[in-house]
Short mmCIF file of C-alpha atoms in Angstrom, two decimals:
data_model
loop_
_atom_site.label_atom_id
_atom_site.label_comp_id
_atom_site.label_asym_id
_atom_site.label_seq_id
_atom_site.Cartn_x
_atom_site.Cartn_y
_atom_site.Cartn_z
CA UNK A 1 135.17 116.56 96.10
CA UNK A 2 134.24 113.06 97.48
CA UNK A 3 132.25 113.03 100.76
CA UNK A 4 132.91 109.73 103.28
CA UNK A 5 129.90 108.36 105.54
CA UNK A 6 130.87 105.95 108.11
CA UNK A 7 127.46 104.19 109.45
CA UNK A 8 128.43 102.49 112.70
CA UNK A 9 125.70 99.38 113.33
CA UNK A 10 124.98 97.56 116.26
CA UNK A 11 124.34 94.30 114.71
CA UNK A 12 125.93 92.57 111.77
CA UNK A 13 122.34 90.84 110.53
CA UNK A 14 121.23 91.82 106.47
CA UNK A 15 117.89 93.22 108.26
CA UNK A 16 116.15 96.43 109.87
CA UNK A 17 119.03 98.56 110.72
CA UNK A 18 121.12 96.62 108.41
CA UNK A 19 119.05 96.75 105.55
CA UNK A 20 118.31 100.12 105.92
CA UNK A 21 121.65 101.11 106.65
CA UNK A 22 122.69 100.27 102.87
CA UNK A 23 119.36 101.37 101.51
CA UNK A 24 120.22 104.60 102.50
CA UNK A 25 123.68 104.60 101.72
CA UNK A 26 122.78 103.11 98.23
CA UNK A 27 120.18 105.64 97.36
CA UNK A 28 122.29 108.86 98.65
CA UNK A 29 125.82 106.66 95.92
CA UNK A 30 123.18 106.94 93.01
CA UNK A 31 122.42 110.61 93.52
CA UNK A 32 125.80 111.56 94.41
CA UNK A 33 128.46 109.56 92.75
CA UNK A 34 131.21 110.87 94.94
CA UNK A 35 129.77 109.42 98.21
CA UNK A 36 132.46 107.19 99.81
CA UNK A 37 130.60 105.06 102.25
CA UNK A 38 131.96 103.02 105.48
CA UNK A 39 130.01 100.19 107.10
CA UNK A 40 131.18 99.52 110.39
CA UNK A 41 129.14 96.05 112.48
CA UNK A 42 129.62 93.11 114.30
CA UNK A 43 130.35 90.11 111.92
CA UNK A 44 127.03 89.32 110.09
CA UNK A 45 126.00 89.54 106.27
CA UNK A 46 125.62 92.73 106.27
CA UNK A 47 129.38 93.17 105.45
CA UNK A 48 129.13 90.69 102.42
CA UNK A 49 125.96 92.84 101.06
CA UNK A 50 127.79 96.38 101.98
CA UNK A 51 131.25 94.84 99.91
CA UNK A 52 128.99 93.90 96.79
CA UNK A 53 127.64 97.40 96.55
CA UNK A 54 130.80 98.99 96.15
CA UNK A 55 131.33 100.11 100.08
CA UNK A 56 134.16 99.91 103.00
CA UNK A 57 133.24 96.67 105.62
CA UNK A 58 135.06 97.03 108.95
CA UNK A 59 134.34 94.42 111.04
CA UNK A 60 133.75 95.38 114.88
CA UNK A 61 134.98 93.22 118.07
CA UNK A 62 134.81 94.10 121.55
CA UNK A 63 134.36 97.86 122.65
CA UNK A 64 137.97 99.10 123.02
CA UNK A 65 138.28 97.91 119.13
CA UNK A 66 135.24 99.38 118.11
CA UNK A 67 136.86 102.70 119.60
CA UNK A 68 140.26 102.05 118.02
CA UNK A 69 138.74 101.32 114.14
CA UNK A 70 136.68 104.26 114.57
CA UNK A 71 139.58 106.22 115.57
CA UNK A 72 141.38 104.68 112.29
CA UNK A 73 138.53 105.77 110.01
CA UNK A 74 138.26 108.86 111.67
CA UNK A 75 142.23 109.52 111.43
CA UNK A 76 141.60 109.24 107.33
CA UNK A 77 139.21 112.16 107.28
CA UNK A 78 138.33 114.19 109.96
CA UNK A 79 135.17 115.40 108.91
CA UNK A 80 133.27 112.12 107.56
CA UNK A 81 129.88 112.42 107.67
CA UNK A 82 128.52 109.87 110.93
CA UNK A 83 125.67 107.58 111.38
CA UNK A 84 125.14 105.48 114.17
CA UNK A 85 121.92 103.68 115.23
CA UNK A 86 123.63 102.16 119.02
CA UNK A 87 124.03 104.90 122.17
CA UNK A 88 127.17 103.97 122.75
CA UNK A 89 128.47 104.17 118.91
CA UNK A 90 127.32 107.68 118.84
CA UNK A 91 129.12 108.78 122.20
CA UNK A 92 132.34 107.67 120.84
CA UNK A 93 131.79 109.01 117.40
CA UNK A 94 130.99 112.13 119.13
CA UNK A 95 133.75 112.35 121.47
CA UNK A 96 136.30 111.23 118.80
CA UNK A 97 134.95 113.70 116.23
CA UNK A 98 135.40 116.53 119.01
CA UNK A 99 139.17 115.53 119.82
CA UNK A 100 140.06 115.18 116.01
CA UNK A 101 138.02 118.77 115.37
CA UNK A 102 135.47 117.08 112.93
CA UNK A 103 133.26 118.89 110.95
CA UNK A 104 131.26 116.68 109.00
CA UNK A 105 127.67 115.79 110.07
CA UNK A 106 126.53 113.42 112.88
CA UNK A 107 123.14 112.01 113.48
CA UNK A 108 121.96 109.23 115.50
CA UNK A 109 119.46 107.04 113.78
CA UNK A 110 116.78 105.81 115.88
CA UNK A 111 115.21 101.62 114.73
CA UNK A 112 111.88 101.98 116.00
CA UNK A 113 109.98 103.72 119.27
CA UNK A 114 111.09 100.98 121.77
CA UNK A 115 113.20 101.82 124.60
CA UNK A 116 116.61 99.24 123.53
CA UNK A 117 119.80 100.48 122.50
CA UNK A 118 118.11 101.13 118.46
CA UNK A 119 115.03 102.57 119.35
CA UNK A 120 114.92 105.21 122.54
CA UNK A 121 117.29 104.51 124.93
CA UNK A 122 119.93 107.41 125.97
CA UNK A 123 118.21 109.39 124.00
CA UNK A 124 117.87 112.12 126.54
CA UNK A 125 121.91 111.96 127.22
CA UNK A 126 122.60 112.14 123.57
CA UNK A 127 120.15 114.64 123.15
CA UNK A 128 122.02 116.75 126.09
CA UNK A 129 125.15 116.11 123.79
CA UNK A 130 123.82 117.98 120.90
CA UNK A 131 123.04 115.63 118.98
CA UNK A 132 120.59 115.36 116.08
CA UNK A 133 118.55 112.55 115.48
CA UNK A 134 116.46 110.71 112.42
CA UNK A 135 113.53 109.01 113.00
CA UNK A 136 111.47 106.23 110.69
CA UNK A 137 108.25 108.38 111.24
CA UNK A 138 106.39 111.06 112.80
CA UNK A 139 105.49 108.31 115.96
CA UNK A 140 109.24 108.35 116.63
CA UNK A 141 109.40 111.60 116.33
CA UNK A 142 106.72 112.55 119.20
CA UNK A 143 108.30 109.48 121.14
CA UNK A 144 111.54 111.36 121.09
CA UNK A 145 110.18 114.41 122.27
CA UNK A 146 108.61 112.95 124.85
CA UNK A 147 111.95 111.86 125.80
CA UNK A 148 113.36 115.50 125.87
CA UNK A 149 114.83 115.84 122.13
CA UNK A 150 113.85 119.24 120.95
CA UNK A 151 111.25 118.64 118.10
CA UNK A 152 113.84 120.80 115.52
CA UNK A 153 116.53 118.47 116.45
CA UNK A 154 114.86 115.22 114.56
CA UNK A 155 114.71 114.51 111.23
CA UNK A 156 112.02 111.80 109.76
CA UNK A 157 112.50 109.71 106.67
CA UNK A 158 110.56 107.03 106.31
CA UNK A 159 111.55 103.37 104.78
CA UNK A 160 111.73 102.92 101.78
CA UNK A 161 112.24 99.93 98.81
CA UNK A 162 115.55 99.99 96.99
CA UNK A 163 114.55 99.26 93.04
CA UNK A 164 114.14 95.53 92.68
CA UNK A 165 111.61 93.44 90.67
CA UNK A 166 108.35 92.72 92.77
CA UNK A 167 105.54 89.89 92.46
CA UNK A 168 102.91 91.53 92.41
CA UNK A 169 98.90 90.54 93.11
CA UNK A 170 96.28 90.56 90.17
CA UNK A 171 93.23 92.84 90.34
CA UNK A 172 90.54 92.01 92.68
CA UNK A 173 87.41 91.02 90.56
CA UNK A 174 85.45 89.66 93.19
CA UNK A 175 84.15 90.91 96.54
CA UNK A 176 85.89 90.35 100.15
CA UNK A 177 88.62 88.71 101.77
CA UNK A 178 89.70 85.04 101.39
CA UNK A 179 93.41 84.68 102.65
CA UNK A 180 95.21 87.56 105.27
CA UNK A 181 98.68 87.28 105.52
CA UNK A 182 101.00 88.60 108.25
CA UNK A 183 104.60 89.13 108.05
CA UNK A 184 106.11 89.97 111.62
CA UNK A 185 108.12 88.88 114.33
CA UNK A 186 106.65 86.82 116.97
CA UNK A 187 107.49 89.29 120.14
CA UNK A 188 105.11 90.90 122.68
CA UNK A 189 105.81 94.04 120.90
CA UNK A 190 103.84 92.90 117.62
CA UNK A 191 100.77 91.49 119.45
CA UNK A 192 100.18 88.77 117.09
CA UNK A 193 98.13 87.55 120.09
CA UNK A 194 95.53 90.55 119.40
CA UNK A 195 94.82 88.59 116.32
CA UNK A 196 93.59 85.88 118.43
CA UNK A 197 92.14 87.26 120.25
CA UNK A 198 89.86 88.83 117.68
CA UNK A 199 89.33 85.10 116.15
CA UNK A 200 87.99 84.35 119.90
CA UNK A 201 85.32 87.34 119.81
CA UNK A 202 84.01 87.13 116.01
CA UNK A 203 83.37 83.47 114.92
CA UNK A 204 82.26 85.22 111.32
CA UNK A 205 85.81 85.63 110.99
CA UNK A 206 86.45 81.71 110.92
CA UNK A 207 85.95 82.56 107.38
CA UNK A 208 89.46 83.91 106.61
CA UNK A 209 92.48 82.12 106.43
CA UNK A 210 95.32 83.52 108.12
CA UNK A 211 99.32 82.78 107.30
CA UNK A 212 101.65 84.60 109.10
CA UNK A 213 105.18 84.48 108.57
CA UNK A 214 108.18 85.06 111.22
CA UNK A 215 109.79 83.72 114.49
CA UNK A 216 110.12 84.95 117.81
CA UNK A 217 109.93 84.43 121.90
CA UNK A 218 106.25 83.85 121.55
CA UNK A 219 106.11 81.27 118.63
CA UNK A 220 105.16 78.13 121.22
CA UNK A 221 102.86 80.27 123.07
CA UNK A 222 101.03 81.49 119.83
CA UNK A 223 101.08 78.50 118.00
CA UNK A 224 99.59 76.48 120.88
CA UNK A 225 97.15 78.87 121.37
CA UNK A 226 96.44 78.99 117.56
CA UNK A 227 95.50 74.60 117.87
CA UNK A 228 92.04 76.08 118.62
CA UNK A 229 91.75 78.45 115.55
CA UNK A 230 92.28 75.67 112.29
CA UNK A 231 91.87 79.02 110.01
CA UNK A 232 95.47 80.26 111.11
CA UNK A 233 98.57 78.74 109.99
CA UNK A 234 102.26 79.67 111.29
CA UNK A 235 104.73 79.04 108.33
CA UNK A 236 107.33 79.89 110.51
CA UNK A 237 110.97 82.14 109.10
CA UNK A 238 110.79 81.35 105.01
CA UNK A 239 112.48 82.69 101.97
CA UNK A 240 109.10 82.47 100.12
CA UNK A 241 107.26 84.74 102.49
CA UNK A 242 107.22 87.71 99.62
CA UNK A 243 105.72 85.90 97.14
CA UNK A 244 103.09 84.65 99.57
CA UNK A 245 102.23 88.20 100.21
CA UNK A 246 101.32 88.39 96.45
CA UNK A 247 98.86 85.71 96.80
CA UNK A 248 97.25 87.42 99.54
CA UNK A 249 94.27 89.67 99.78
CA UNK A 250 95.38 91.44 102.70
CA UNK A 251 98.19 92.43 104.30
CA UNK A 252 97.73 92.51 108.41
CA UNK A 253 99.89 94.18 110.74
CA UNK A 254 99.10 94.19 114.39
CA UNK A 255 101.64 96.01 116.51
CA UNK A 256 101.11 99.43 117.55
CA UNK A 257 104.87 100.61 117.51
CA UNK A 258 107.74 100.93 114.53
CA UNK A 259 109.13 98.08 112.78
CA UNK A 260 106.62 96.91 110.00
CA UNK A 261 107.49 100.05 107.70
CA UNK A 262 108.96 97.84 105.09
CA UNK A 263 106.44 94.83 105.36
CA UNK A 264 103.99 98.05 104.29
CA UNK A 265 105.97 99.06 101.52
CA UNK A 266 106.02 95.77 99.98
CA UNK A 267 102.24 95.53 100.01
CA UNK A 268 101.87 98.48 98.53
CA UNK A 269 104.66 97.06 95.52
CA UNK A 270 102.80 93.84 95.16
CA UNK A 271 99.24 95.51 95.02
CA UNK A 272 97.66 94.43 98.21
CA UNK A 273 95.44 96.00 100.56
CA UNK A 274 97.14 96.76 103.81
CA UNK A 275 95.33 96.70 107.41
CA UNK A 276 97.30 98.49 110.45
CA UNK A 277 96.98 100.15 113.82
CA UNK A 278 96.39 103.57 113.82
CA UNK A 279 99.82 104.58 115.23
CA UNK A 280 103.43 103.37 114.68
CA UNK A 281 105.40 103.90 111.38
CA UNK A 282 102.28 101.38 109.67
CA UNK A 283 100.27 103.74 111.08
CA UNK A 284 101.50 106.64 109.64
CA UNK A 285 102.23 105.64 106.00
CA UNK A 286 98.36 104.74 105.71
CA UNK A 287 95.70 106.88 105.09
CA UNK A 288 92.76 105.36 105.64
CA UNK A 289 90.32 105.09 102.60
CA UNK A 290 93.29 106.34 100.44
CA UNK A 291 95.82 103.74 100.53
CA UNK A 292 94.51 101.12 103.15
CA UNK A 293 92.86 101.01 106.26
CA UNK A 294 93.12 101.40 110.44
CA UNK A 295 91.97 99.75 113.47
CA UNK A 296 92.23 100.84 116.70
CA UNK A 297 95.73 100.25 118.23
CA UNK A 298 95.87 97.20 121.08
CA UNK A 299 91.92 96.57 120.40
CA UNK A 300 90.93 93.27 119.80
CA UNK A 301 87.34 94.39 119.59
CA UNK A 302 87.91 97.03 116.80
CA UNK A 303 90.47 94.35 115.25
CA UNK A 304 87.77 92.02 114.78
CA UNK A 305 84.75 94.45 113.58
CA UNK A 306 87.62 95.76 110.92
CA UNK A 307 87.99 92.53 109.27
CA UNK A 308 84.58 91.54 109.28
CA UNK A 309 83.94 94.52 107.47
CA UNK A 310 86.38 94.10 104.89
CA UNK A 311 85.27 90.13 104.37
CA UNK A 312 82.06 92.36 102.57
CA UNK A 313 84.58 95.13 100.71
CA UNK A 314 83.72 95.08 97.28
CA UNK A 315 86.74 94.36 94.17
CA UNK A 316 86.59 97.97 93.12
CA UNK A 317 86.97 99.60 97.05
CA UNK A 318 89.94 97.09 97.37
CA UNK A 319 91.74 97.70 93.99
CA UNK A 320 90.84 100.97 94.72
CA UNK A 321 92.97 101.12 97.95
CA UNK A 322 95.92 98.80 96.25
CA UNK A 323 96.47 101.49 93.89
CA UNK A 324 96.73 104.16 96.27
CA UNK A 325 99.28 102.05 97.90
CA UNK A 326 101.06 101.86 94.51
CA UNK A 327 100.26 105.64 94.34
CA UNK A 328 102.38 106.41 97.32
CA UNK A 329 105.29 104.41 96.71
CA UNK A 330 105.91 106.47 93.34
CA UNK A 331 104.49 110.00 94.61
CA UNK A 332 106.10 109.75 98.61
CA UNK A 333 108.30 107.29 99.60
CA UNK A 334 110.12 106.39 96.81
CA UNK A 335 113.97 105.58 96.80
CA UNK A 336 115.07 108.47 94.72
CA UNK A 337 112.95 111.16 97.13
CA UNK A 338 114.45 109.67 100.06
CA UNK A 339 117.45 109.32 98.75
CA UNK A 340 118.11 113.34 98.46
CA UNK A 341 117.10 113.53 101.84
CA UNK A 342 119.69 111.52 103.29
CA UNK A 343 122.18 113.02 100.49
CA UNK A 344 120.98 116.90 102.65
CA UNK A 345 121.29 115.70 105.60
CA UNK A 346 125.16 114.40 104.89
CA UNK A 347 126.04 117.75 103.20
CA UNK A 348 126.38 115.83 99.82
CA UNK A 349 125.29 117.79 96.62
CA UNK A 350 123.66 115.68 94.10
CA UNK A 351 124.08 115.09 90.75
CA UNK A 352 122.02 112.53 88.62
CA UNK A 353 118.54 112.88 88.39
CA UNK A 354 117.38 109.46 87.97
CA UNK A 355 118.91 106.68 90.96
CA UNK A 356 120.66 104.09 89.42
CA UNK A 357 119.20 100.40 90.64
CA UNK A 358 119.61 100.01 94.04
CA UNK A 359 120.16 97.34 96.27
CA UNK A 360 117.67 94.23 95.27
CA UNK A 361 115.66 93.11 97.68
CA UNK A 362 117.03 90.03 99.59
CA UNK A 363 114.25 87.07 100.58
CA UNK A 364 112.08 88.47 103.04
CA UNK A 365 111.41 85.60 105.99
CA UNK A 366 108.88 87.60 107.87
CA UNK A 367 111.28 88.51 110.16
CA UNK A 368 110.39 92.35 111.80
CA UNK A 369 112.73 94.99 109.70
#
C-alpha cells in the first residue's frame, strides 16, 4: 500500500528548508519505495529539483489558494502523511485534516531556533493544537520547550548529506593552521562580526587567512570593517565555495543558533577540521576532541585564544579530528539512518536495506542552509 507525504514550504528557494525538504523525502523514497511524495511552495527551484526526483510540484499563490490546493491534495487521500515548516501551513493542514477526518501523521518542522515563521514562532499555539513537532537538534529542542511544547511532543533529526561525490582535503602532514574558511550568511544572527572582533584582540592571529563565503544585510558593514584586517577576504555568494572548503584547513562557524548543520556536514565529507560555538545545531554535532572543537558561544575573547591554539595543533591531532568527522557521518548522521527515521515518523514501513543515491548535492554558495 503506497503512503502520500505532502510537505507544505514556505519558500520556493533549492536551500535550508528546501533542501532539506527533498533530502528527507528522498531518503524516506529509497527505503520505502511506495512513498508518494507532494511538494507544495511558492515558485522557486525547488519545484524543478522536487520534479527531477520523481515527486508531485504544486505551485502555491496567495493564501486562499494555498488553502484551496491543499484542500485538492487533501480531497485525493484523506490521510496523507503532513509536513509543514510555516505556522500558518500547519493550521490549515490541521484544520483541513480535521474536517476531511484525516488520519495520517502531521508534524510541524521547525528551520532553526529563531523566532520567524521557520524557526519558533506560534509554536506555543500550535503546540496548544496538538501538534507534534521535529527539530534539527537537541538546541531546538530545549528552545521549544522553553516555548511550552511538551519535551515528548518533539522529535530531533539532525541534517544530513544526500549521497553525492565530495572533494575532499588531503591529510595534514604539517603542523597548524594556514587558511580558515567560513561558509555563512552575512546576518546578525551568524556574528561574522565576532570574528573580527577576535582579529582586533589577537594580532598573532594576523597569521591566518580567512575566506568566507555568503551574502547578507551585513555584507557592507563587514566588509568595510574587514579594510583594516588584509588577512580576511569576502568572496561573496559563489558556486565554487565547496571546493574551497577542501582547500581549507579549517572550517569556522561563528553563530551560536541553528542553521550551519549542513556547512558541518560537509566538513566532515571533505576531511576538514571544524571549529563552532558550543551551542546551536554546530554545536551539538561536535564533540570536542572527537570530531572538532568549541569556543565559547558570542565570545570574542575565547574565539580568539581557540584559534591561536589551533595555529600550534599538530598534523596528527588535526587528521585525527577530520576522521572523527568522517567517523560520524558514516556511524550517526548518515542518510540511510535518518532516512528510517523520517520513514517512522510518516508511518511508512521500509523495505530496502541499502538507500539508493540520493539527491546530489547542488553548488553550495555559502549561503546559511
Amino acid at each position: 500500500m503506497s503512503l502520500r507525504v505532502i510537505h507544505l514550504l514556505d519558500d520556493g528557494r533549492l536551500e535550508g528548508g528546501g533542501r532539506r525538504a527533498l533530502a528527507a523525502l528522498q531518503a524516506v523514497s529509497s527505503l520505502c519505495p511506495e512513498l508518494l511524495g507532494v511538494v507544495m511552495a511558492p515558485p522557486g527551484a525547488v519545484h524543478e529539483a522536487a520534479r527531477a526526483l520523481g515527486f508531485r510540484s504544486v505551485v502555491l499563490g496567495s493564501r486562499p489558494q494555498m488553502v484551496a490546493a491543499l484542500l485538492r491534495e487533501l480531497w485525493r487521500d484523506r490521510h496523507s502523511a503532513v509536513l509543514a515548516n510555516g505556522a500558518q501551513h500547519s493550521l490549515w493542514a490541521a484544520a483541513l485534516r480535521a474536517l476531511l477526518r484525516g488520519r495520517g501523521a502531521q508534524w510541524h518542522v521547525v528551520q532553526d531556533g529563531s523566532d520567524g515563521p521557520g524557526g519558533l514562532g506560534a509554536a506555543r499555539l500550535l503546540a496548544r493544537l496538538g501538534l507534534r513537532f521535529v527539530a534539527p537538534s537537541t538546541f531546538v529542542r530545549r528552545r521549544l520547550e522553553a516555548q511550552g511544547v511538551p519535551w515528548e511532543r518533539v522529535e530531533v533529526i539532525a541534517d544530513f548529506l544526500p549521497a553525492a561525490p565530495v572533494a575532499e582535503r588531503e591529510l595534514f602532514t604539517g603542523a597548524g593552521l594556514r587558511r580558515v574558511v567560513m561558509l555563512t550568511a552575512l546576518e546578525h544572527a551568524d556574528r561574522v562580526d565576532l570574528l573580527l572582533d577576535a582579529l582586533e584582540r589577537q594580532g598573532a592571529l594576523r597569521g591566518l587567512r580567512f575566506d568566507i563565503y555568503g551574502e547578507g544585510a551585513e555584507a557592507a558593514a563587514l566588509r568595510e570593517r574587514a579594510q583594516r584586517h588584509p588577512n580576511v577576504n569576502f568572496h561573496g555568494a559563489r558556486g565554487d565555495a565547496a571546493q574551497a572548503l577542501a582547500q581549507a584547513d579549517l572550517l569556522l562557524h561563528t553563530g551560536p543558533r541553528d542553521g550551519a548543520g549542513r556547512r558541518v556536514l560537509q566538513a566532515f565529507a571533505a576531511g576538514v577540521p571544524v571549529l563552532v560555538p558550543n551551542s546551536g545545531a554546530a554545536g551539538d554535532m561536535v564533540v570536542p576532541g572527537r570530531n572538532g572543537w568549541h569556543f565559547t558561544a558570542n565570545d570574542a575573547t575565547a574565539l580568539s585564544l581557540r584559534l591561536q591554539q589551533l595555529m600550534g595543533a599538530t598534523a596528527g591531532e588535526l587528521n585525527a579530528m577530520a576522521e572523527g568527522g568522517r567517523r560520524t557521518l558514516r556511524r550517526e548522521l548518515n542518510a540511510q539512518r535518518q532516512g528510517a527515521r523520517w520513514a517512522a515518523l510518516l508511518g511508512a514501513r521500509p523495505k530496502a536495506t541499502q538507500p539508493a543515491p540520493l539527491l546530489a548535492a547542488a553548488s553550495d554558495t555559502g549561503a546559511a542552509g
